Structure formats: structure tokens, C-alpha cells
Amino acid sequence: MIKIGELSKVTGCSVQTIRHYEKEHLIASAERSEGNFRLYDEAAVEQLLFIKHCRSLDLSVPEIRQLLALNRSPGAQCDDVNRMMDRHIEQVEARIQELTRLNEQLRMLRRSCSNRRTVEQCGILRNLSATPVSSG
Amino acid sequence: MIKIGELSKVTGCSVQTIRHYEKEHLIASAERSEGNFRLYDEAAVEQLLFIKHCRSLDLSVPEIRQLLALNRSPGAQCDDVNRMMDRHIEQVEARIQELTRLNEQLRMLRRSCSNRRTVEQCGILRNLSATPVSSG
DNA sequence: TATAAACTCTATAACAACTATAGAGTCAAT
DNA sequence: ATTGACTCTATAGTTGTTATAGAGTTTATA
């Protein structure tokens, strides 16, 4: 059994994050030592790594909760898992498109000003004052 | 002079957002009517549209504050504006790259499970349990 | 044994940029 | 007088952490 600092080192999650996950019921309440310190076993390490992996894929806490629940009911069909992944992938792709459009607009704006002008003549500020381009 | 609801309609910013911007000193404190209602003129409309345009480009509130300050000091060089835009563009492009990598990983993960399996055999859950791919 | 260092505990606030709510006041029309 | 639409302030919630304060525990050293 290891204490929270050790779990933090092993998993790369900060101590506060681990306590936060416990409060959010992503991980079960840990056993406590006599002095009220949290104690973790190997299973806790695995589960925390699972969560960390999910977070690295930008899955939200509620999504992870759902995955963990499914993981605990082995008889269930995994259509739910697939649907969640599909929805998540859609979201990520939508965000990429959004940022790509944004990037084009920013680059266009940036080209409207070269250095060594006063802000009176600054094309960036002038363009920002104009009505925004419709996002279509 | 128009009231906050009218300003909201004209600019497309919500009433709360306008009040929020005032509290954050992005816009000046509005004049008040006898009954303590905020009153806005055409200049307020313009400034709010400027802010909205900046936000649509994901510029942060502190960045916008800086732009507004520069806008108010016409003699200043606009190098600062350019530097801010360059930094911002870098951030956006970094985020796009990050999300693109993420998307690849998600699609790979998604392919590891077809429907109509039980979660015991679900490749997605199995892969999420394995050690995450190093982000390189 | 005293004590200091390193760790842990809980509770609470901060971050960003809003959004939502409660409870009260204002204004125009009926 | 009252209804409805609007506005006001103050406060809390959103998301996933991170940071802080003030206290208790454990371990190592003097």
C-alpha cells in the first residue's frame, strides 16, 4: 500500500488531482491509515492510469465516469462506448475546423500590418474595428 | 441613448456579458438614467463590436485590454500589436497540431472496436487500460 | 527526547469567460 | 392598481485542475 505522494509520482497525476478525482467519484474513496492518510494498492494505480489516458484524449470527467461504469459491467454491449467515441471524435474534428478558420482569419489580419507604423495606421486595429467577417 | 437590452440586440452580446465586460473594465462604466439604468451611445456599440470581433478570434480579455489601450494612444508604434498577433497565431497553430494528433489517436482507438461485442472484448476499453502512447 | 523536515489532511479560493439565478427595483401600458 | 417587460446587484455555477491556509502525522536527525 502506498500513500498519495507515491501514487502521484507513479502515475504523473498531481496529489490535488487525485484527491479531486476522489471527490468527483472517478476513483473510489481510498482506505485510510491510522493517521488518516490515504492508502492505495496496485488496482488504484491502474485505474488512475486509465483515467489519465482518457484525459489525455480530452474525454470529459462525465464521459470517463460512464466508461468506468461500462468497464465494471462486462456483460454490457459496447455500442455505448462506440457512440461516445464517435461523438467525441466529431467534437474534436469540429474544433479543428473552427481553429483552422480562425487561423486563416488571424493570418489575414496579421498581413494587414507591417512593423514600424504608428497604431493610427495599423491595419490590424483598423480591421478589428470593422464589422467581423461572417463565419460562413 | 439606448439601454442594455437594446445594446445586446444590436451587438449580439448577452446582457450579462456586457455587464461582465464593464466589471472587467473592458468597456467604460456606462452613464445611468434617473432610474439607474445603463445608457449607451453609438461609440459604445462600436467598442463592443471591436471586443466581440477580438473574442471571435479567441483573443483573451487581457489581450483585448492591451489592444484597446494601444488604440487609445495613437502615437505608439504598433510593434506590440504585431507581437501579440504573432504569439496568438502560434498558440492557435499549436492547439491545432495538438488536436490533430489527438484525433489520430482517437480514430485509431475507435477502429479497435466494432459494435455488438460485450465490453469484455471491447478493444477501446482494453486499449485505454494499457499504458498511454507517448506523445512524441 | 526534542524538533525539524517532509509529508498529509480538510476546506476554500483562484483560474477564464462567461451563464444562470434570486430578489428587488423601474417603467410603460392597461 | 396592476401586469409584464425590462433592469439592477450580488452571488453561485460551469470545467478540470492548481494554489493556499492552517492543522495534523510521520520520519529522520541532534
XYZ file of C-alpha atoms (C1' of nucleotides) in Angstrom:
332
model
C 0.000 0.000 0.000
C 1.319 3.398 -0.999
C 0.480 6.920 0.093
C -0.857 9.627 -2.161
C 2.529 11.183 -2.870
C 3.856 7.880 -4.149
C 0.733 7.351 -6.268
C 1.257 10.823 -7.663
C 4.845 10.001 -8.663
C 3.931 6.644 -10.181
C 1.023 7.963 -12.248
C 2.125 11.507 -13.003
C -1.124 12.914 -11.588
C -0.706 15.645 -9.008
C -1.723 14.974 -5.423
C -4.520 17.531 -5.623
C -5.803 15.995 -8.816
C -6.016 12.575 -7.189
C -7.966 13.989 -4.258
C -10.142 15.856 -6.746
C -10.910 12.655 -8.646
C -11.927 11.022 -5.393
C -14.295 13.877 -4.613
C -15.758 13.567 -8.134
C -16.177 9.815 -7.620
C -13.926 8.967 -10.538
C -11.970 6.772 -8.170
C -13.253 5.045 -5.061
C -12.587 6.518 -1.631
C -9.202 5.246 -0.565
C -8.583 3.225 2.541
C -7.061 5.247 5.360
C -4.089 4.609 7.613
C -4.259 5.070 11.389
C -3.180 8.662 10.928
C -5.905 9.212 8.306
C -3.589 9.079 5.295
C -4.987 7.675 2.047
C -3.594 4.256 1.115
C -3.589 2.834 -2.417
C -2.929 -0.560 -3.980
C -1.914 -1.666 -7.467
C -5.532 -1.584 -8.706
C -5.723 2.096 -7.827
C -2.609 2.755 -9.899
C -4.168 1.005 -12.898
C -7.424 2.854 -12.602
C -5.715 6.217 -12.271
C -3.630 5.475 -15.361
C -6.824 4.597 -17.232
C -8.295 7.942 -16.218
C -5.126 9.775 -17.161
C -5.148 8.139 -20.562
C -8.745 9.186 -21.089
C -7.974 12.755 -20.042
C -5.035 12.870 -22.432
C -7.634 12.159 -25.117
C -9.706 15.078 -23.789
C -12.527 12.839 -22.632
C -14.541 14.703 -20.010
C -14.977 13.562 -16.442
C -18.616 12.504 -17.008
C -17.553 10.576 -20.112
C -14.842 8.828 -18.132
C -17.329 8.021 -15.383
C -19.502 6.357 -17.999
C -16.589 4.376 -19.405
C -15.629 3.203 -15.928
C -19.201 2.131 -15.270
C -19.292 0.170 -18.530
C -15.945 -1.353 -17.665
C -17.490 -2.651 -14.457
C -20.425 -4.349 -16.215
C -18.680 -6.810 -18.522
C -21.869 -8.281 -19.958
C -22.989 -4.986 -21.488
C -22.721 -4.344 -25.193
C -20.074 -1.854 -26.119
C -22.248 0.148 -28.510
C -22.376 2.850 -25.862
C -18.618 3.072 -25.819
C -18.560 3.361 -29.590
C -21.221 6.042 -29.667
C -19.354 8.066 -27.101
C -16.122 7.810 -29.054
C -17.834 8.787 -32.283
C -19.412 11.817 -30.669
C -16.117 12.793 -29.129
C -14.255 12.446 -32.402
C -16.871 14.645 -34.059
C -16.349 17.300 -31.434
C -12.592 17.250 -31.834
C -12.870 17.494 -35.607
C -15.342 20.358 -35.362
C -12.935 22.195 -33.092
C -10.058 21.622 -35.507
C -12.113 23.092 -38.344
C -13.077 26.056 -36.201
C -9.484 26.754 -35.257
C -8.336 26.336 -38.837
C -10.778 29.001 -39.999
C -9.692 31.170 -37.105
C -6.074 30.745 -38.062
C -6.751 31.883 -41.620
C -8.504 34.985 -40.374
C -5.698 35.746 -37.946
C -3.059 35.387 -40.652
C -5.024 37.610 -42.990
C -5.341 40.186 -40.247
C -1.657 39.942 -39.445
C -0.690 40.642 -43.032
C -2.603 43.913 -42.863
C 0.122 45.494 -40.739
C 3.877 45.656 -41.101
C 6.059 46.941 -38.285
C 7.225 50.499 -37.649
C 3.911 52.133 -38.177
C 2.038 54.063 -35.561
C -1.153 52.491 -34.342
C -3.121 55.167 -36.192
C -2.177 53.461 -39.437
C -2.201 49.946 -38.054
C -4.191 47.730 -40.351
C -4.810 45.213 -37.600
C -6.553 47.664 -35.331
C -8.441 49.193 -38.252
C -9.678 45.795 -39.352
C -10.626 44.768 -35.846
C -12.809 47.862 -35.680
C -14.623 46.904 -38.849
C -17.583 44.550 -38.767
C -16.435 40.964 -38.295
C -16.393 38.636 -41.261
C -19.443 36.397 -41.149
C -18.441 32.897 -40.169
C -19.716 31.009 -43.191
C -29.027 56.656 -25.918
C -30.039 53.004 -25.684
C -30.476 50.660 -22.745
C -28.530 47.471 -22.206
C -31.142 45.193 -23.806
C -31.025 47.208 -26.999
C -27.199 47.182 -26.972
C -27.360 43.435 -26.505
C -29.587 43.039 -29.567
C -27.504 45.363 -31.722
C -24.169 43.733 -30.874
C -25.174 40.138 -30.254
C -23.523 40.150 -26.827
C -25.711 38.966 -23.966
C -26.795 41.445 -21.326
C -24.782 39.641 -18.662
C -21.723 39.629 -20.859
C -21.947 43.404 -21.306
C -22.218 43.920 -17.566
C -19.346 41.468 -17.137
C -17.171 43.446 -19.547
C -17.909 46.599 -17.585
C -16.843 44.939 -14.354
C -13.654 43.753 -16.083
C -13.007 47.280 -17.342
C -13.079 46.233 -20.967
C -15.671 48.928 -21.520
C -16.113 52.135 -19.544
C -18.796 52.384 -16.884
C -21.956 53.431 -18.656
C -23.908 56.555 -17.878
C -27.027 55.930 -15.839
C -30.615 57.065 -16.256
C -32.622 58.512 -13.368
C -33.815 55.010 -12.553
C -30.207 53.731 -12.558
C -30.405 52.007 -15.943
C -27.243 51.874 -18.052
C -27.340 54.135 -21.116
C -25.151 53.653 -24.191
C -24.316 55.726 -27.273
C -23.022 54.820 -30.725
C -19.395 54.785 -29.528
C -20.285 52.065 -27.010
C -21.755 49.983 -29.827
C -18.543 50.307 -31.843
C -16.325 49.406 -28.930
C -18.403 46.395 -28.026
C -18.282 45.189 -31.634
C -14.500 45.609 -31.578
C -14.357 43.453 -28.450
C -16.702 40.893 -29.928
C -14.575 40.672 -33.043
C -11.468 40.123 -30.923
C -13.209 37.415 -28.893
C -14.327 35.688 -32.078
C -10.614 35.434 -32.848
C -10.097 33.901 -29.376
C -8.083 36.852 -28.128
C -8.161 36.847 -24.327
C -9.632 39.620 -22.228
C -6.166 40.850 -21.102
C -5.025 40.851 -24.733
C -8.067 42.864 -25.727
C -7.439 45.283 -22.881
C -3.950 45.800 -24.272
C -5.267 46.371 -27.796
C -7.798 48.894 -26.529
C -5.078 50.729 -24.639
C -2.898 50.865 -27.762
C -5.882 52.032 -29.746
C -6.202 54.929 -27.347
C -2.553 56.042 -27.751
C -2.326 56.769 -31.475
C 1.314 57.871 -31.401
C 2.570 54.456 -30.256
C 4.296 52.071 -32.641
C 2.247 49.045 -33.495
C 5.048 46.531 -32.978
C 3.283 45.490 -29.795
C 0.126 44.709 -31.723
C 2.115 42.632 -34.194
C 3.936 40.722 -31.481
C 0.678 39.900 -29.764
C -0.868 38.670 -33.001
C 2.179 36.542 -33.793
C 2.117 34.965 -30.362
C -1.585 34.342 -30.634
C -1.259 32.754 -34.058
C 1.455 30.485 -32.687
C -0.844 29.382 -29.888
C -3.696 28.638 -32.241
C -1.452 26.631 -34.541
C -0.001 24.689 -31.628
C -3.522 23.840 -30.499
C -4.464 22.697 -33.991
C -1.467 20.368 -34.081
C -2.321 19.025 -30.647
C -5.901 18.326 -31.625
C -4.822 16.748 -34.906
C -2.594 14.288 -33.053
C -5.416 13.654 -30.622
C -7.801 12.985 -33.474
C -5.464 10.389 -34.967
C -5.214 8.597 -31.648
C -8.963 8.678 -31.163
C -9.601 7.259 -34.628
C -7.064 4.526 -34.075
C -8.724 3.681 -30.776
C -12.153 3.736 -32.370
C -11.086 1.225 -35.019
C -10.124 -1.220 -32.277
C -13.786 -1.956 -31.572
C -16.672 -2.828 -33.815
C -20.229 -2.924 -32.481
C -22.086 -5.876 -30.996
C -19.352 -7.031 -28.736
C -19.574 -7.131 -24.986
C -17.365 -4.697 -23.150
C -15.183 -7.598 -22.033
C -13.893 -7.850 -25.578
C -14.071 -4.140 -26.323
C -10.804 -3.034 -27.860
C -11.393 0.556 -26.865
C -11.613 -0.188 -23.175
C -8.707 -2.621 -23.393
C -6.547 -0.050 -25.103
C -7.496 2.673 -22.666
C -6.313 0.426 -19.870
C -2.916 -0.030 -21.486
C -0.152 2.480 -20.928
C -0.798 5.629 -22.968
C 1.178 6.178 -26.173
C 4.000 8.618 -25.527
C 3.153 11.959 -27.064
C 6.061 12.279 -29.475
C 13.525 13.384 23.720
C 13.040 17.445 21.263
C 12.492 19.125 16.968
C 12.729 19.909 12.299
C 11.634 18.380 7.598
C 8.631 16.267 4.715
C 4.500 14.649 4.142
C -0.610 14.513 4.635
C -5.292 16.276 5.928
C -9.627 19.466 5.005
C -11.659 23.446 3.296
C -11.626 27.176 0.396
C -10.380 30.271 -3.405
C -8.430 31.133 -7.930
C -8.209 30.445 -12.990
C -11.276 32.120 -17.953
C -15.079 33.888 -19.760
C -18.981 33.651 -19.265
C -24.055 31.913 -17.798
C -27.749 31.473 -14.510
C -30.306 32.632 -10.517
C -32.634 35.225 -6.673
C -34.778 39.068 -5.055
C -35.681 43.712 -5.746
C -36.500 47.992 -8.342
C -38.192 50.723 -12.795
C -41.141 51.846 -16.487
C -44.941 51.795 -19.888
C -49.462 50.315 -20.844
C -53.985 48.826 -19.388
C -53.659 49.457 -9.347
C -51.596 46.049 -11.654
C -49.430 43.436 -15.191
C -45.439 42.490 -17.977
C -41.141 43.514 -19.718
C -37.185 45.266 -18.531
C -33.301 46.442 -15.401
C -30.493 46.379 -11.051
C -26.943 43.999 -7.691
C -24.929 40.143 -5.724
C -23.839 35.547 -5.821
C -23.066 30.876 -7.484
C -22.250 27.611 -11.178
C -19.592 25.885 -15.273
C -14.657 22.627 -16.201
C -10.585 20.498 -14.569
C -7.498 21.498 -12.288
C -3.973 24.432 -9.257
C -2.862 27.064 -5.138
C -3.367 28.374 -0.481
C -4.025 28.347 4.697
C -3.847 26.164 8.846
C -3.565 21.953 11.104
C -2.101 17.136 12.000
C 1.240 12.883 11.098
C 5.429 10.532 10.258
C 10.238 10.042 9.790
C 14.875 11.366 10.481
C 18.211 13.733 12.932
C 20.547 16.148 17.057
